[in-house]
Coordinates of C-alpha atoms in Angstrom, one line a residue:
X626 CA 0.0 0.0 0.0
X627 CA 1.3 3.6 -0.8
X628 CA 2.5 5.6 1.7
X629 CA 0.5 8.6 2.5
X630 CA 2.2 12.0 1.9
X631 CA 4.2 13.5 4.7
X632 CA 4.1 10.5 6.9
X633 CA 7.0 8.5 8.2
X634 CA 7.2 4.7 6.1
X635 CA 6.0 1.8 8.3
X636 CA 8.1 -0.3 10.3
X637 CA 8.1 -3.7 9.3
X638 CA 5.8 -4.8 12.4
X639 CA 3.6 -1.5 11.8
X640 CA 3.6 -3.0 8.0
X641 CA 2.2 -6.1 8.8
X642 CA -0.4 -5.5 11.4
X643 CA -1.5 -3.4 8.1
X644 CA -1.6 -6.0 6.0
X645 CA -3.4 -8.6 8.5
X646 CA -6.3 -5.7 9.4
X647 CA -6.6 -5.3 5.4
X648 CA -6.6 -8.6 3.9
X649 CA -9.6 -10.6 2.8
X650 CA -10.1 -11.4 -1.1
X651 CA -7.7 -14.2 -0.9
X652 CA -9.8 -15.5 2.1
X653 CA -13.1 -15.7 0.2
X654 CA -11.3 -17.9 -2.3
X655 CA -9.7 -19.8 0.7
X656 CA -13.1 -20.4 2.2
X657 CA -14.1 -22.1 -1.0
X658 CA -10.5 -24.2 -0.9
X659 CA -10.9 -25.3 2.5
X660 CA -14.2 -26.9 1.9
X661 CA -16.4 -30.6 2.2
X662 CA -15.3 -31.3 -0.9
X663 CA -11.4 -31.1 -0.2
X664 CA -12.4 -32.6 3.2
X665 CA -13.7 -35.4 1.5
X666 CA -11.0 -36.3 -0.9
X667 CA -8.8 -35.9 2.5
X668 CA -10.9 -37.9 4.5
X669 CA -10.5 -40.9 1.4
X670 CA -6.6 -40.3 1.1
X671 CA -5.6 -40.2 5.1
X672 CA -8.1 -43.3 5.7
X673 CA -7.1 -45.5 2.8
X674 CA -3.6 -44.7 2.6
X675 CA -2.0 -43.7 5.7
X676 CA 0.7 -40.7 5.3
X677 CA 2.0 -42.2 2.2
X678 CA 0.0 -38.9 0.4
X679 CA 1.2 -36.4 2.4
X680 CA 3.5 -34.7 -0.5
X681 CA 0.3 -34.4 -2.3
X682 CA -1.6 -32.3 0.1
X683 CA 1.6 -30.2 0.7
X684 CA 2.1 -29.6 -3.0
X685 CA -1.8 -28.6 -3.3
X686 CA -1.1 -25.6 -0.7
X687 CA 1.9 -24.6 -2.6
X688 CA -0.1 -24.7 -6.1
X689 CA -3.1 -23.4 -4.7
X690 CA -1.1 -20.1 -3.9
X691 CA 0.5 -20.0 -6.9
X692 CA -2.8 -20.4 -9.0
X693 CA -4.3 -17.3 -7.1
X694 CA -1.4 -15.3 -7.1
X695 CA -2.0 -15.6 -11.2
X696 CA -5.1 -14.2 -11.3
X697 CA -4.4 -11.8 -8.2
X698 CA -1.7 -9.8 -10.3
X699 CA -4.3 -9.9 -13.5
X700 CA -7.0 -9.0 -11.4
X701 CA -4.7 -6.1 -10.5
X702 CA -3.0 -5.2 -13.6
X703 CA -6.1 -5.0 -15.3
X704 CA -8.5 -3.3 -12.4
X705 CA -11.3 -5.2 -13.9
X706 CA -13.3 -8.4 -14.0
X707 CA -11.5 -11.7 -15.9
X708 CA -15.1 -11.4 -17.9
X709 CA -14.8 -8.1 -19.2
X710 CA -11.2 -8.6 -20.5
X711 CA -11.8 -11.8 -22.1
X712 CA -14.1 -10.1 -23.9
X713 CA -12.2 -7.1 -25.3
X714 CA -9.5 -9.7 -25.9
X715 CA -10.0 -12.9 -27.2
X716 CA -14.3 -11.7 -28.2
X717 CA -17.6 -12.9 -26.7
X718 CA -17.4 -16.6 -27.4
X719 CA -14.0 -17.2 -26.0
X720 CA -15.9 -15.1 -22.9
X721 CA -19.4 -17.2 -22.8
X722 CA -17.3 -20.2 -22.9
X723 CA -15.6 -18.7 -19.7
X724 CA -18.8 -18.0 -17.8
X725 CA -20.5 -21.3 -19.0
X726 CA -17.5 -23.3 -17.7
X727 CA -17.9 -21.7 -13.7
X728 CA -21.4 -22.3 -13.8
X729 CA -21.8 -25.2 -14.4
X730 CA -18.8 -26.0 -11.7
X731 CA -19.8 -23.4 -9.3
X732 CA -23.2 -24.7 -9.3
X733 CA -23.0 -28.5 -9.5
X734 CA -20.8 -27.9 -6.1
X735 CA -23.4 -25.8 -4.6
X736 CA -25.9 -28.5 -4.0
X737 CA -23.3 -31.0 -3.0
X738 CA -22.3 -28.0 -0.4
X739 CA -25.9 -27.1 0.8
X740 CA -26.3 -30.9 1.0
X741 CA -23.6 -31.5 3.4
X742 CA -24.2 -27.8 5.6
X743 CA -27.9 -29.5 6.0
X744 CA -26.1 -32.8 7.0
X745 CA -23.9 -31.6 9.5
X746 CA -26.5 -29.0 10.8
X747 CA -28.9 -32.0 11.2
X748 CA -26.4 -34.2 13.2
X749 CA -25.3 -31.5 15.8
X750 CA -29.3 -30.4 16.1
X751 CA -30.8 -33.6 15.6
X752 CA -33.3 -31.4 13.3
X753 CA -34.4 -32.8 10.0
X754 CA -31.8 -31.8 7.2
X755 CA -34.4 -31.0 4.4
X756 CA -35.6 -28.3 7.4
X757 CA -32.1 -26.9 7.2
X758 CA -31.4 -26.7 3.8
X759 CA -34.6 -23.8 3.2
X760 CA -33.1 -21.9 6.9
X761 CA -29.4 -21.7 5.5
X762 CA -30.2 -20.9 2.1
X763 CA -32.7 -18.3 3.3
X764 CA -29.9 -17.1 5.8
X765 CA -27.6 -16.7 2.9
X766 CA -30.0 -15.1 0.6
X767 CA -30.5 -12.2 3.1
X768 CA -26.8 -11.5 4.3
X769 CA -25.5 -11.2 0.7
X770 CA -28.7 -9.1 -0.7
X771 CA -28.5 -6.5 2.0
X772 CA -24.4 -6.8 3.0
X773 CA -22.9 -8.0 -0.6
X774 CA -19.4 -8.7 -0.5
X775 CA -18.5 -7.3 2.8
X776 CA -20.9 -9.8 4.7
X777 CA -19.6 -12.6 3.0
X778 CA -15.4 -11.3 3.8
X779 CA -15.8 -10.4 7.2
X780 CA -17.9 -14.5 7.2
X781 CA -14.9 -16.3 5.3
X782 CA -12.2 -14.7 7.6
X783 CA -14.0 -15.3 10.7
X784 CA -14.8 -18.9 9.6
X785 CA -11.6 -20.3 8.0
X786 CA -9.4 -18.9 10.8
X787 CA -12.2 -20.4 13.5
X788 CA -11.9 -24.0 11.2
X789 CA -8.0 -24.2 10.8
X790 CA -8.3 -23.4 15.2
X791 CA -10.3 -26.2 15.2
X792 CA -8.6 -28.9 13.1
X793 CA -5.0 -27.5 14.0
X794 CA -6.4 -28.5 17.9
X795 CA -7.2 -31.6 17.4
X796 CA -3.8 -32.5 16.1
X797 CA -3.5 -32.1 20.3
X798 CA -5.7 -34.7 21.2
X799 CA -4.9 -37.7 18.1
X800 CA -1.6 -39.6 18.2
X801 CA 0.5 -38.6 15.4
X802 CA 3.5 -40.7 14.1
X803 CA 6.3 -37.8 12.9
X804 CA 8.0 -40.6 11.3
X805 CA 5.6 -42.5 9.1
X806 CA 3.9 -38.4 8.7
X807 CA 7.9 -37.3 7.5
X808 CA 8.2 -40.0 4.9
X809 CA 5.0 -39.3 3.5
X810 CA 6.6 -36.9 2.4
X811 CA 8.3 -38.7 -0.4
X812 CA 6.7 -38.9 -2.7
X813 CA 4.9 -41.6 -4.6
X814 CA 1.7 -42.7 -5.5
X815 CA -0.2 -46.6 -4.3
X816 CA -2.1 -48.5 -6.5
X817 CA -5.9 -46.8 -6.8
X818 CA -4.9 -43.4 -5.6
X819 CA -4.7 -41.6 -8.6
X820 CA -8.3 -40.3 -7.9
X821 CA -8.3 -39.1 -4.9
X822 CA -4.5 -37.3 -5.3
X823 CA -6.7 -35.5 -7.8
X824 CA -9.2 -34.8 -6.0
X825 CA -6.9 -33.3 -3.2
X826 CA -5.0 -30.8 -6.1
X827 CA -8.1 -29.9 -7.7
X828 CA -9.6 -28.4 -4.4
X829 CA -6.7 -26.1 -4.5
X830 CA -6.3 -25.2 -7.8
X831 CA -10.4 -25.1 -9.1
X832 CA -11.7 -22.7 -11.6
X833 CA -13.9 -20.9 -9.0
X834 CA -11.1 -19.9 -7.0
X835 CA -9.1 -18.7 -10.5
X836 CA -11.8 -16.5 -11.6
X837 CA -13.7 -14.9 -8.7
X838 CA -10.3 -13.2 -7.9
X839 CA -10.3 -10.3 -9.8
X840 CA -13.9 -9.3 -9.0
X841 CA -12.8 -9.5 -4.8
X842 CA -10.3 -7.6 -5.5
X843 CA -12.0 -4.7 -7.6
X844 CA -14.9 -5.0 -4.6
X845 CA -12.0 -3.6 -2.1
X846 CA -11.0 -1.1 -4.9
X847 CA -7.3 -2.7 -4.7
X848 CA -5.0 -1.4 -7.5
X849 CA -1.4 -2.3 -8.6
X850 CA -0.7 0.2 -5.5
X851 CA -1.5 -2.6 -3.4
X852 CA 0.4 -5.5 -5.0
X853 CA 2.1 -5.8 -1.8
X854 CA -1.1 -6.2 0.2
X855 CA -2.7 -8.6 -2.0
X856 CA 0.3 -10.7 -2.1
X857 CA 0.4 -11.3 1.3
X858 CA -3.2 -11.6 1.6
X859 CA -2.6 -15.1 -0.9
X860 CA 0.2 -16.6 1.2
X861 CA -1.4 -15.8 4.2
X862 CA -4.6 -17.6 3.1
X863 CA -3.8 -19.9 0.7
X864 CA -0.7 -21.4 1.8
X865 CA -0.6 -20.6 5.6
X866 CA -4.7 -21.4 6.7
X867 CA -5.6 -23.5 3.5
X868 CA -2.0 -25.5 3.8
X869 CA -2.7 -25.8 7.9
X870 CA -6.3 -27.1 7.5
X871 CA -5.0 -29.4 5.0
X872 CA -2.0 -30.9 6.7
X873 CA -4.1 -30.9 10.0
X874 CA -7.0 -32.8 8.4
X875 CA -5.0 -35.3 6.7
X876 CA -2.6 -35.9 9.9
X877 CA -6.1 -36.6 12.2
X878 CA -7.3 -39.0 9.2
X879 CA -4.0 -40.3 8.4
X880 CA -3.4 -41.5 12.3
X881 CA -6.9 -43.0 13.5
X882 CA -9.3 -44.0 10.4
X883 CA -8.4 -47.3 8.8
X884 CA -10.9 -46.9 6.0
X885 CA -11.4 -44.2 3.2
X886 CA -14.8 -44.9 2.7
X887 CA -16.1 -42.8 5.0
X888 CA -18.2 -39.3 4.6
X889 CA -17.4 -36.5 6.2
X890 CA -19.5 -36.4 9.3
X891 CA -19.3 -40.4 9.7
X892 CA -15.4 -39.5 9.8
X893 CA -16.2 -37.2 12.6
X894 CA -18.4 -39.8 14.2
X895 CA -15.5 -42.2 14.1
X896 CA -13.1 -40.5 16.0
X897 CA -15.1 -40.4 18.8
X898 CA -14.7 -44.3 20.2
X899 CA -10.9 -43.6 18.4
X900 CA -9.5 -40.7 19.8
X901 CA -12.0 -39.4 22.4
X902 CA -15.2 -37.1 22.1
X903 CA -13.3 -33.9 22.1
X904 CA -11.8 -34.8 19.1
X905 CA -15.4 -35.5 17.6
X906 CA -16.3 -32.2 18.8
X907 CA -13.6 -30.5 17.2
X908 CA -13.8 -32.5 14.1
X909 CA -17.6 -31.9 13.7
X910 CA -17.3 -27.8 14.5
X911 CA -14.8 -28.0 12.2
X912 CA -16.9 -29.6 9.2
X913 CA -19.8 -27.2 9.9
X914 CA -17.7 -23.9 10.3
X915 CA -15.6 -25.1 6.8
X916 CA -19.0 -26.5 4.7
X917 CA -21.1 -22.8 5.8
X918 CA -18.1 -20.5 4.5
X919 CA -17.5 -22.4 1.4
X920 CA -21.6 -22.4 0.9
X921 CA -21.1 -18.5 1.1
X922 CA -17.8 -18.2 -1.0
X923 CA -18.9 -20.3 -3.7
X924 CA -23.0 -18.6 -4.4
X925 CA -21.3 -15.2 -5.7
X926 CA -19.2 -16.9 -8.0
X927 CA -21.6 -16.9 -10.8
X928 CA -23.4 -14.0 -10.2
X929 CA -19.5 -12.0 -10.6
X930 CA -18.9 -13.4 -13.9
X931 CA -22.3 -13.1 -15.5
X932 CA -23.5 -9.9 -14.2
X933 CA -20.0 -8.7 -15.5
X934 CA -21.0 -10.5 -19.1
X935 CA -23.7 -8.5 -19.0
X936 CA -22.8 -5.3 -18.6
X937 CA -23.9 -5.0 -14.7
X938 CA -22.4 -3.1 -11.9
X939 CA -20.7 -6.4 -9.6
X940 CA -22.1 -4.9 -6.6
X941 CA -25.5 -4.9 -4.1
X942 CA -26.1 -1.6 -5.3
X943 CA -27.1 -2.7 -8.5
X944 CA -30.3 -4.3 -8.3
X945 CA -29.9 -6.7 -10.8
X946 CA -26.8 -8.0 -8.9
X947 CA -28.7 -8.6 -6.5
X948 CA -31.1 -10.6 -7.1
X949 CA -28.8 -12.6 -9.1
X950 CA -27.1 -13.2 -6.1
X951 CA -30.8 -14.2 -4.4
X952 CA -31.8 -16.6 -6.7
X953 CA -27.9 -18.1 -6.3
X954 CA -28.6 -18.8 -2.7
X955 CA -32.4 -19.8 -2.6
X956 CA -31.5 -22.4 -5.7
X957 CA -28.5 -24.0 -3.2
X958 CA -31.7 -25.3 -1.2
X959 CA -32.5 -28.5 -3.0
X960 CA -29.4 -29.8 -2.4
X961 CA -30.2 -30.9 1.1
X962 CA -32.8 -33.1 -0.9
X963 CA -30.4 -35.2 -2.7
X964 CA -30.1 -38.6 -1.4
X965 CA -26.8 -40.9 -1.7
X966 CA -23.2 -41.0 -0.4
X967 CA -22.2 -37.1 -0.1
X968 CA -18.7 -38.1 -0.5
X969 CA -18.8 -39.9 -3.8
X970 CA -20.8 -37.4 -4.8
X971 CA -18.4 -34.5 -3.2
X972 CA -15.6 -36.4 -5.2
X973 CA -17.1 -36.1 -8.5
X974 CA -17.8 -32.2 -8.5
X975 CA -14.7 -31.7 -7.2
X976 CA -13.7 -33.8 -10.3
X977 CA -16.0 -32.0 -12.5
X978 CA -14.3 -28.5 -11.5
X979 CA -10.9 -30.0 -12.3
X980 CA -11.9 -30.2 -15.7
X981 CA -13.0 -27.1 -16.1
X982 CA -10.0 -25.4 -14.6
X983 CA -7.3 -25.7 -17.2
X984 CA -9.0 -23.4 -19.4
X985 CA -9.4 -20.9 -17.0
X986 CA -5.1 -21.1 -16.4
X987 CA -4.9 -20.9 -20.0
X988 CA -7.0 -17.8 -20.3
X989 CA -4.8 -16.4 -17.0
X990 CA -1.8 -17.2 -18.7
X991 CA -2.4 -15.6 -22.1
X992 CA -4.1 -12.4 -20.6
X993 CA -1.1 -11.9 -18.6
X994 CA 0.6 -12.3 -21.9
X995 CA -1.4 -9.9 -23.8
X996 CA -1.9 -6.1 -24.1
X997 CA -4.8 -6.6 -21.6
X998 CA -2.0 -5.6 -19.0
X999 CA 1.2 -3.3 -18.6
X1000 CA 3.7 -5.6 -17.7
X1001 CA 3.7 -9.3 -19.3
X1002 CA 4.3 -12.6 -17.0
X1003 CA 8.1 -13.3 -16.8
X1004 CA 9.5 -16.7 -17.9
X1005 CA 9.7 -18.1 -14.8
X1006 CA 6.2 -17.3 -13.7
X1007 CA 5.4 -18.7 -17.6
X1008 CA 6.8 -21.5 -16.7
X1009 CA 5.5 -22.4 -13.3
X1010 CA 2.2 -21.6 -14.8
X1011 CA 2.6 -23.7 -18.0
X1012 CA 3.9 -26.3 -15.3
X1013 CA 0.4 -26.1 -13.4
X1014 CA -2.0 -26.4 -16.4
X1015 CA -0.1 -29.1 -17.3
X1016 CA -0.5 -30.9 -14.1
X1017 CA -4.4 -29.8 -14.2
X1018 CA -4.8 -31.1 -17.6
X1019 CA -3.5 -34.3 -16.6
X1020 CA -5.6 -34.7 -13.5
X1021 CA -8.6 -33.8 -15.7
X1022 CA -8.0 -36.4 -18.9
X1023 CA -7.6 -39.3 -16.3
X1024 CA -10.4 -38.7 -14.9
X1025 CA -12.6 -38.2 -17.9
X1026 CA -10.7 -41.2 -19.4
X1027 CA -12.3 -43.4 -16.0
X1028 CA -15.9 -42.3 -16.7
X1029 CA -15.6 -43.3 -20.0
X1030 CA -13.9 -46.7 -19.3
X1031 CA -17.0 -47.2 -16.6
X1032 CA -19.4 -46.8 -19.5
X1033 CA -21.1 -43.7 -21.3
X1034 CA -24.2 -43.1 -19.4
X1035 CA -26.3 -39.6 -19.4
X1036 CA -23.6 -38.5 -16.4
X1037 CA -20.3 -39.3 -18.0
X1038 CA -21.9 -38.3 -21.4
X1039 CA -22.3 -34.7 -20.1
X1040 CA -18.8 -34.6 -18.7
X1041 CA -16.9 -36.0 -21.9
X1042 CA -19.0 -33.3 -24.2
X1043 CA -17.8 -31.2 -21.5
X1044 CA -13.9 -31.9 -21.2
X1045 CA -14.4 -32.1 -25.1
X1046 CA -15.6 -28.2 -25.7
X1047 CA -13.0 -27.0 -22.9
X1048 CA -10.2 -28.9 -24.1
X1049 CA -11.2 -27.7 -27.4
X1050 CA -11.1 -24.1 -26.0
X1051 CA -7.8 -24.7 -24.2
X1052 CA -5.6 -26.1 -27.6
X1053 CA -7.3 -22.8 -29.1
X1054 CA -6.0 -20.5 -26.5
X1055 CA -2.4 -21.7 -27.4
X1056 CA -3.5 -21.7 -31.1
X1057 CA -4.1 -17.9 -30.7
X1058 CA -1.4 -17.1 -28.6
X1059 CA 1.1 -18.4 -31.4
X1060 CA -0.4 -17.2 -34.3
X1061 CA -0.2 -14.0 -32.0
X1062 CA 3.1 -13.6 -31.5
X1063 CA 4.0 -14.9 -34.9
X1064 CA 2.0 -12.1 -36.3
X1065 CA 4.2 -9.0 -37.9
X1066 CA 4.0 -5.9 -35.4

């Protein structure tokens, strides 16, 4: 942040109590991160596997920061919505594609979240969970129609630093082997993991967290003056509280549960008889404080990008906004309806985001690359991000390729046409970009 005129410059301490009273976008993408889903897909790993994936869910903090600090410094370079400059850049298409792609992750993951909110509201109240889906998503409906973004910041920073107490406490009351926990972090990959090391990458580095970035951002009115702000505000979020609620989960899972088929709240119920009812407590508060903050996070999503498609001021003040952001919340409530295992189903959103999230890197990485902004990416951030889209796109192909090896039914039909058109997009990204820069100036 700038200094203002005729004042002395900060300490360093002074500096960064600053920084910690400002930050925040980075924490709404954080409260989607450390969600049910990613709890799920650490719930499988640490029960069926032991500490033998504990590189992975390292690695997914250290990614995770580095995908958002991408779209932080385009979000900033730019000082507008990832929408609005696809548009102007690459045309409407390329920009619908954009905005098709996060809604139909976004919302898929909405109901799966409602669903488990409900679940876990149900459980501690003993109140029916159908009851609790229509109360949360009424709840939700009213704090972001009359606060907007600044309900749902102050929520996410209150919630994912109340969650990461939680899980970072009950690391206090499970026995943890440093040893076996140490040389997990070597690492390799057991036969049938594949999926859920996927599934613990892809909550870190998701399309929803890639593209809401710029439109947080331009809600604090943040500009390249505060580079230094916002880049703290990622590390601080996404590697520090994402990375700790991560490694915390997984060490809990990894030490007590012999079994990865497990939900999220049965997980919880486990530890109980395993590691004592505090640690139940803890794990359950944990779940509920983690699944309401991602509920939150994740319903502005698509209201950002298509109210920015559409030529609509991204903020409460603007009455279309709003109720775009109304019927977001109110259409989360069906999702305590659905019946099933939540954490298959958690596993295949999650999955369903993956492959919708290379695209969005590619369109980061050639916008970063364009005249969209000032100052292009340097090679080495080129390079970790080509490194990252590359590791996405794998993660996504195998798991389209398993869908279609299961047989092509009206679900897995969806998501290959799906991967197809996106994949599609993503080879024509680069296409562009080279014909681009072969082009005579």
């Amino acid at each position: 942040m700038q200094t203002p005129t005729g004042s002395e410059e900060p300490t360093s301490t002074g500096r960064v109590k600053s920084f910690v009273s400002n930050m925040g976008p980075s924490w709404v993408a954080g409260a989607i991160a450390a969600g049910p889903a990613t709890m799920g897909s650490l719930i499988t790993a640490g029960g069926a596997f032991g500490y033998e994936l504990f590189w992975i869910v390292v690695l997914s903090a250290v990614a995770g920061a580095f995908a958002q600090y991408l779209a932080m410094r385009l979000g900033l370079l730019t000082e507008r919505g990832i929408v609005g400059v696809v548009t102007d850049q690459l045309g409407d298409t390329w920009a619908w594609l954009l905005v098709l792609d996060v809604v139909v992750a976004a919302g898929a993951a909405q109901l799966l979240i409602m669903k488990t909110v409900a679940g876990v509201s149900a459980t501690v109240t003993g109140i029916d969970s159908r009851l609790w889906g229509v109360v949360w998503a009424g709840v939700l409906a009213a704090g972001l129609a009359t606060r907007g973004y600044r309900f749902l910041e102050v929520a996410a920073k209150v919630l994912v630093g109340g969650v990461v107490v939680a899980f970072v406490a009950s690391l206090f009351v499970v026995p943890i082997d440093p040893t076996a926990a140490v040389g997990g972090l070597v690492p390799s990959l057991p036969s049938g993991s594949a999926l859920v090391a996927a599934g613990i990458l892809g909550g870190a580095v998701h399309i929803t967290l890639i593209t809401m970035h710029s439109y947080t951002m331009r809600a604090r009115g943040w500009t390249v003056a505060d580079s230094d702000l916002a880049t703290f505000d990622v590390v601080a979020s996404m590697l520090v509280a994402f990375g700790t609620y991560s490694v915390a989960i997984y060490l809990v899972t990894a030490s007590v549960l012999t079994s990865g088929d497990l939900s999220t709240v049965e997980a919880a119920q486990a530890l109980g008889p395993l590691a004592g009812p505090f640690a139940k407590s803890l794990f359950l508060v944990g779940l509920l404080g983690a699944a309401v903050s991602t509920l939150g996070a994740n319903t502005i999503v698509p209201p950002f990008l298509l109210a920015d498609k559409l030529g609509w001021e991204t903020s409460v003040e603007d009455d279309r906004y709003r109720g775009l952001l109304v019927v977001a919340a109110l259409l989360s409530a069906p999702g305590a309806f659905i019946g099933g295992p939540v954490l298959s189903q958690l596993a295949l959103v999650l999955a369903i985001g993956t492959v919708g999230t290379p695209f969005a890197i590619a369109v980061v990485l050639y916008l970063l690359n364009s005249s969209a902004v000032p100052e292009s990416n340097s090679p080495l951030a080129n390079l970790a991000g080509l490194a990252l889209l590359l590791v996405s796109g794998t993660l996504a192909a195998n798991f389209v390729r398993e869908q279609v090896a299961a047989g092509i039914g009206p679900l897995s039909g969806a998501i290959l046409i799906f991967a197809v058109v996106l994949g599609l997009g993503t080879v024509g990204m680069f296409g562009k970009f080279i014909r681009r820069e072969g082009a005579p100036a």
